[in-house]
Amino acid sequence: MRLTIWSATVTACLTLTAMPAWPGEQLTPLMLARQADAAAVVEVRFRAGAPEILVERWLLGGPVQADATWIGVCLPGAALLRDWRGRYPGFRQSQRLWRQALADKGYRSVIVLRQRSEGLRPWCETESLLGEHWLSHPQHEDWQVRFDAGLAQRPAADPTPRRP
């Protein structure tokens, strides 16, 4: 009997450690807009070596020079999109976006930035996988309306700089 309880405990512990970490929060367009230090419409172009990021226009803050360090979960490059295609097959609508971005060698997106010690950095959570902030997403227009409403609800600029 003791061996059975011990076996069950060990099995449960091994199962829990093999499970992926609990995903982060899913931020709404309103949350993103209200907490952003800057936001821009960007074009990501997949190039040999590092992807290229071009800022089309600033929606809040700026101008800041975009660079390849912005590539990551919030603004995925080709390698991450290929990884997501295999890792997240259940994201059917996102799969179409990722596949199209890979075929087109890029995409356009709204990027939200927050001030950190190293400067403005992309900020997102699990909503990034949905791709609603991509201009090619079928529901992007609705997302943009909610995001713009959040920007409009922001209080007037505080003259004191925000700490990272």
PDB file of C-alpha atoms in Angstrom:
ATOM      1  CA  MET A   1       0.000   0.000   0.000  1.00  0.00           C
ATOM      2  CA  ARG A   2       2.794   2.450   0.895  1.00  0.00           C
ATOM      3  CA  LEU A   3       4.532   1.729  -2.397  1.00  0.00           C
ATOM      4  CA  THR A   4       1.339   2.514  -4.316  1.00  0.00           C
ATOM      5  CA  ILE A   5       0.894   5.910  -2.600  1.00  0.00           C
ATOM      6  CA  TRP A   6       4.600   6.685  -3.095  1.00  0.00           C
ATOM      7  CA  SER A   7       4.370   5.677  -6.780  1.00  0.00           C
ATOM      8  CA  ALA A   8       1.302   7.830  -7.293  1.00  0.00           C
ATOM      9  CA  THR A   9       3.014  10.801  -5.629  1.00  0.00           C
ATOM     10  CA  VAL A  10       6.158  10.436  -7.736  1.00  0.00           C
ATOM     11  CA  THR A  11       4.080  10.048 -10.904  1.00  0.00           C
ATOM     12  CA  ALA A  12       2.047  13.165 -10.055  1.00  0.00           C
ATOM     13  CA  CYS A  13       5.194  15.191  -9.361  1.00  0.00           C
ATOM     14  CA  LEU A  14       6.818  14.091 -12.626  1.00  0.00           C
ATOM     15  CA  THR A  15       3.650  14.882 -14.554  1.00  0.00           C
ATOM     16  CA  LEU A  16       3.410  18.364 -13.039  1.00  0.00           C
ATOM     17  CA  THR A  17       7.037  19.191 -13.792  1.00  0.00           C
ATOM     18  CA  ALA A  18       6.605  18.056 -17.415  1.00  0.00           C
ATOM     19  CA  MET A  19       3.611  20.349 -17.960  1.00  0.00           C
ATOM     20  CA  PRO A  20       4.224  23.722 -19.600  1.00  0.00           C
ATOM     21  CA  ALA A  21       4.237  26.781 -17.368  1.00  0.00           C
ATOM     22  CA  TRP A  22       0.899  28.497 -16.860  1.00  0.00           C
ATOM     23  CA  PRO A  23       0.437  31.017 -19.661  1.00  0.00           C
ATOM     24  CA  GLY A  24       0.466  34.741 -18.955  1.00  0.00           C
ATOM     25  CA  GLU A  25      -2.458  37.079 -18.872  1.00  0.00           C
ATOM     26  CA  GLN A  26      -4.365  37.982 -22.020  1.00  0.00           C
ATOM     27  CA  LEU A  27      -4.319  41.766 -22.264  1.00  0.00           C
ATOM     28  CA  THR A  28      -7.246  43.533 -23.899  1.00  0.00           C
ATOM     29  CA  PRO A  29      -6.740  46.386 -26.389  1.00  0.00           C
ATOM     30  CA  LEU A  30      -8.012  48.758 -23.685  1.00  0.00           C
ATOM     31  CA  MET A  31      -5.440  47.479 -21.150  1.00  0.00           C
ATOM     32  CA  LEU A  32      -2.641  47.721 -23.704  1.00  0.00           C
ATOM     33  CA  ALA A  33      -3.563  51.283 -24.681  1.00  0.00           C
ATOM     34  CA  ARG A  34      -3.963  52.552 -21.127  1.00  0.00           C
ATOM     35  CA  GLN A  35      -0.627  51.152 -19.957  1.00  0.00           C
ATOM     36  CA  ALA A  36       1.470  51.862 -23.060  1.00  0.00           C
ATOM     37  CA  ASP A  37       4.303  54.363 -22.978  1.00  0.00           C
ATOM     38  CA  ALA A  38       4.409  54.316 -26.775  1.00  0.00           C
ATOM     39  CA  ALA A  39       2.657  52.553 -29.650  1.00  0.00           C
ATOM     40  CA  ALA A  40       3.323  52.400 -33.358  1.00  0.00           C
ATOM     41  CA  VAL A  41       2.233  50.758 -36.573  1.00  0.00           C
ATOM     42  CA  VAL A  42       5.230  48.831 -37.868  1.00  0.00           C
ATOM     43  CA  GLU A  43       6.136  46.647 -40.789  1.00  0.00           C
ATOM     44  CA  VAL A  44       8.260  43.582 -40.073  1.00  0.00           C
ATOM     45  CA  ARG A  45      10.240  42.284 -43.041  1.00  0.00           C
ATOM     46  CA  PHE A  46      11.910  38.894 -42.835  1.00  0.00           C
ATOM     47  CA  ARG A  47      15.443  39.257 -44.155  1.00  0.00           C
ATOM     48  CA  ALA A  48      18.434  36.939 -44.152  1.00  0.00           C
ATOM     49  CA  GLY A  49      20.114  37.507 -40.802  1.00  0.00           C
ATOM     50  CA  ALA A  50      18.010  39.847 -38.675  1.00  0.00           C
ATOM     51  CA  PRO A  51      14.450  40.925 -39.512  1.00  0.00           C
ATOM     52  CA  GLU A  52      13.930  44.569 -40.428  1.00  0.00           C
ATOM     53  CA  ILE A  53      11.385  46.700 -38.561  1.00  0.00           C
ATOM     54  CA  LEU A  54      10.077  49.880 -40.151  1.00  0.00           C
ATOM     55  CA  VAL A  55       7.946  52.293 -38.116  1.00  0.00           C
ATOM     56  CA  GLU A  56       5.127  53.530 -40.357  1.00  0.00           C
ATOM     57  CA  ARG A  57       3.599  55.920 -37.824  1.00  0.00           C
ATOM     58  CA  TRP A  58       3.485  56.563 -34.100  1.00  0.00           C
ATOM     59  CA  LEU A  59       0.105  56.261 -32.381  1.00  0.00           C
ATOM     60  CA  LEU A  60       1.517  57.322 -29.006  1.00  0.00           C
ATOM     61  CA  GLY A  61       4.934  58.640 -28.061  1.00  0.00           C
ATOM     62  CA  GLY A  62       7.941  58.190 -30.279  1.00  0.00           C
ATOM     63  CA  PRO A  63       9.875  58.762 -32.339  1.00  0.00           C
ATOM     64  CA  VAL A  64      12.255  56.016 -31.341  1.00  0.00           C
ATOM     65  CA  GLN A  65      14.447  54.019 -33.667  1.00  0.00           C
ATOM     66  CA  ALA A  66      13.101  50.467 -34.010  1.00  0.00           C
ATOM     67  CA  ASP A  67      15.679  47.698 -34.127  1.00  0.00           C
ATOM     68  CA  ALA A  68      15.942  43.920 -34.312  1.00  0.00           C
ATOM     69  CA  THR A  69      15.912  43.643 -30.493  1.00  0.00           C
ATOM     70  CA  TRP A  70      12.163  44.292 -30.717  1.00  0.00           C
ATOM     71  CA  ILE A  71      11.726  40.893 -32.366  1.00  0.00           C
ATOM     72  CA  GLY A  72      10.247  38.400 -29.922  1.00  0.00           C
ATOM     73  CA  VAL A  73       6.893  37.222 -28.646  1.00  0.00           C
ATOM     74  CA  CYS A  74       5.201  40.606 -29.198  1.00  0.00           C
ATOM     75  CA  LEU A  75       6.672  41.041 -32.661  1.00  0.00           C
ATOM     76  CA  PRO A  76       7.626  37.561 -33.870  1.00  0.00           C
ATOM     77  CA  GLY A  77      10.237  36.860 -36.503  1.00  0.00           C
ATOM     78  CA  ALA A  78      10.054  34.049 -39.054  1.00  0.00           C
ATOM     79  CA  ALA A  79      11.763  31.474 -36.797  1.00  0.00           C
ATOM     80  CA  LEU A  80       9.266  32.056 -33.974  1.00  0.00           C
ATOM     81  CA  LEU A  81       6.304  31.901 -36.372  1.00  0.00           C
ATOM     82  CA  ARG A  82       7.543  28.546 -37.694  1.00  0.00           C
ATOM     83  CA  ASP A  83       7.839  27.351 -34.082  1.00  0.00           C
ATOM     84  CA  TRP A  84       4.322  28.551 -33.257  1.00  0.00           C
ATOM     85  CA  ARG A  85       2.931  26.777 -36.331  1.00  0.00           C
ATOM     86  CA  GLY A  86       4.073  23.447 -34.881  1.00  0.00           C
ATOM     87  CA  ARG A  87       3.502  24.256 -31.215  1.00  0.00           C
ATOM     88  CA  TYR A  88       0.002  25.793 -31.418  1.00  0.00           C
ATOM     89  CA  PRO A  89      -2.055  23.931 -34.041  1.00  0.00           C
ATOM     90  CA  GLY A  90      -5.290  24.851 -32.234  1.00  0.00           C
ATOM     91  CA  PHE A  91      -4.906  28.541 -33.114  1.00  0.00           C
ATOM     92  CA  ARG A  92      -6.579  28.036 -36.497  1.00  0.00           C
ATOM     93  CA  GLN A  93      -7.143  31.673 -37.403  1.00  0.00           C
ATOM     94  CA  SER A  94      -3.647  32.573 -36.200  1.00  0.00           C
ATOM     95  CA  GLN A  95      -2.197  29.690 -38.215  1.00  0.00           C
ATOM     96  CA  ARG A  96      -3.520  31.340 -41.388  1.00  0.00           C
ATOM     97  CA  LEU A  97      -1.911  34.660 -40.397  1.00  0.00           C
ATOM     98  CA  TRP A  98       1.431  33.043 -39.555  1.00  0.00           C
ATOM     99  CA  ARG A  99       1.456  31.015 -42.777  1.00  0.00           C
ATOM    100  CA  GLN A 100       0.657  34.119 -44.836  1.00  0.00           C
ATOM    101  CA  ALA A 101       3.339  36.192 -43.058  1.00  0.00           C
ATOM    102  CA  LEU A 102       5.903  33.494 -43.771  1.00  0.00           C
ATOM    103  CA  ALA A 103       4.858  33.357 -47.435  1.00  0.00           C
ATOM    104  CA  ASP A 104       4.900  37.173 -47.723  1.00  0.00           C
ATOM    105  CA  LYS A 105       8.176  37.396 -45.785  1.00  0.00           C
ATOM    106  CA  GLY A 106       6.657  39.857 -43.326  1.00  0.00           C
ATOM    107  CA  TYR A 107       3.584  41.521 -41.884  1.00  0.00           C
ATOM    108  CA  ARG A 108       2.277  44.827 -40.458  1.00  0.00           C
ATOM    109  CA  SER A 109       1.344  45.204 -36.830  1.00  0.00           C
ATOM    110  CA  VAL A 110       0.581  47.589 -33.988  1.00  0.00           C
ATOM    111  CA  ILE A 111       3.328  47.316 -31.383  1.00  0.00           C
ATOM    112  CA  VAL A 112       2.891  48.505 -27.798  1.00  0.00           C
ATOM    113  CA  LEU A 113       5.991  49.611 -25.912  1.00  0.00           C
ATOM    114  CA  ARG A 114       6.736  50.167 -22.228  1.00  0.00           C
ATOM    115  CA  GLN A 115       9.639  52.030 -20.702  1.00  0.00           C
ATOM    116  CA  ARG A 116      12.310  49.757 -19.205  1.00  0.00           C
ATOM    117  CA  SER A 117      15.832  50.469 -17.963  1.00  0.00           C
ATOM    118  CA  GLU A 118      17.193  49.700 -21.461  1.00  0.00           C
ATOM    119  CA  GLY A 119      14.631  51.980 -23.133  1.00  0.00           C
ATOM    120  CA  LEU A 120      11.269  51.372 -24.780  1.00  0.00           C
ATOM    121  CA  ARG A 121      10.617  47.643 -25.148  1.00  0.00           C
ATOM    122  CA  PRO A 122       7.718  45.700 -26.732  1.00  0.00           C
ATOM    123  CA  TRP A 123       5.044  44.732 -24.224  1.00  0.00           C
ATOM    124  CA  CYS A 124       2.441  41.987 -24.580  1.00  0.00           C
ATOM    125  CA  GLU A 125       1.192  38.769 -23.041  1.00  0.00           C
ATOM    126  CA  THR A 126      -0.613  35.768 -24.507  1.00  0.00           C
ATOM    127  CA  GLU A 127      -2.883  37.905 -26.725  1.00  0.00           C
ATOM    128  CA  SER A 128       0.070  38.130 -29.076  1.00  0.00           C
ATOM    129  CA  LEU A 129      -0.663  34.578 -30.277  1.00  0.00           C
ATOM    130  CA  LEU A 130      -4.100  35.701 -31.473  1.00  0.00           C
ATOM    131  CA  GLY A 131      -2.553  38.256 -33.818  1.00  0.00           C
ATOM    132  CA  GLU A 132      -5.471  40.680 -33.583  1.00  0.00           C
ATOM    133  CA  HIS A 133      -2.955  43.534 -33.493  1.00  0.00           C
ATOM    134  CA  TRP A 134      -1.772  42.490 -36.989  1.00  0.00           C
ATOM    135  CA  LEU A 135      -3.335  44.618 -39.688  1.00  0.00           C
ATOM    136  CA  SER A 136      -4.050  41.477 -41.756  1.00  0.00           C
ATOM    137  CA  HIS A 137      -6.182  39.850 -38.996  1.00  0.00           C
ATOM    138  CA  PRO A 138      -9.881  39.650 -39.995  1.00  0.00           C
ATOM    139  CA  GLN A 139     -10.939  41.335 -36.715  1.00  0.00           C
ATOM    140  CA  HIS A 140      -8.134  43.898 -36.631  1.00  0.00           C
ATOM    141  CA  GLU A 141     -10.440  46.817 -37.338  1.00  0.00           C
ATOM    142  CA  ASP A 142     -12.530  45.995 -34.222  1.00  0.00           C
ATOM    143  CA  TRP A 143      -9.312  45.572 -32.186  1.00  0.00           C
ATOM    144  CA  GLN A 144      -8.028  48.937 -33.457  1.00  0.00           C
ATOM    145  CA  VAL A 145     -11.278  50.720 -32.512  1.00  0.00           C
ATOM    146  CA  ARG A 146     -10.982  49.378 -28.938  1.00  0.00           C
ATOM    147  CA  PHE A 147      -7.269  50.233 -28.796  1.00  0.00           C
ATOM    148  CA  ASP A 148      -7.894  53.785 -30.074  1.00  0.00           C
ATOM    149  CA  ALA A 149     -10.669  54.206 -27.471  1.00  0.00           C
ATOM    150  CA  GLY A 150      -8.158  53.225 -24.784  1.00  0.00           C
ATOM    151  CA  LEU A 151      -5.669  55.785 -26.107  1.00  0.00           C
ATOM    152  CA  ALA A 152      -8.396  58.460 -26.048  1.00  0.00           C
ATOM    153  CA  GLN A 153      -9.237  57.625 -22.402  1.00  0.00           C
ATOM    154  CA  ARG A 154      -5.664  58.144 -21.215  1.00  0.00           C
ATOM    155  CA  PRO A 155      -5.202  60.993 -18.755  1.00  0.00           C
ATOM    156  CA  ALA A 156      -3.268  64.048 -19.898  1.00  0.00           C
ATOM    157  CA  ALA A 157       0.479  63.467 -19.944  1.00  0.00           C
ATOM    158  CA  ASP A 158       2.093  63.536 -16.517  1.00  0.00           C
ATOM    159  CA  PRO A 159       5.221  65.714 -16.549  1.00  0.00           C
ATOM    160  CA  THR A 160       7.021  63.318 -14.204  1.00  0.00           C
ATOM    161  CA  PRO A 161       8.777  60.508 -16.046  1.00  0.00           C
ATOM    162  CA  ARG A 162       7.613  56.985 -15.291  1.00  0.00           C
ATOM    163  CA  ARG A 163      10.197  54.718 -13.695  1.00  0.00           C
ATOM    164  CA  PRO A 164      10.973  51.369 -15.328  1.00  0.00           C
TER     165      PRO A 164
END
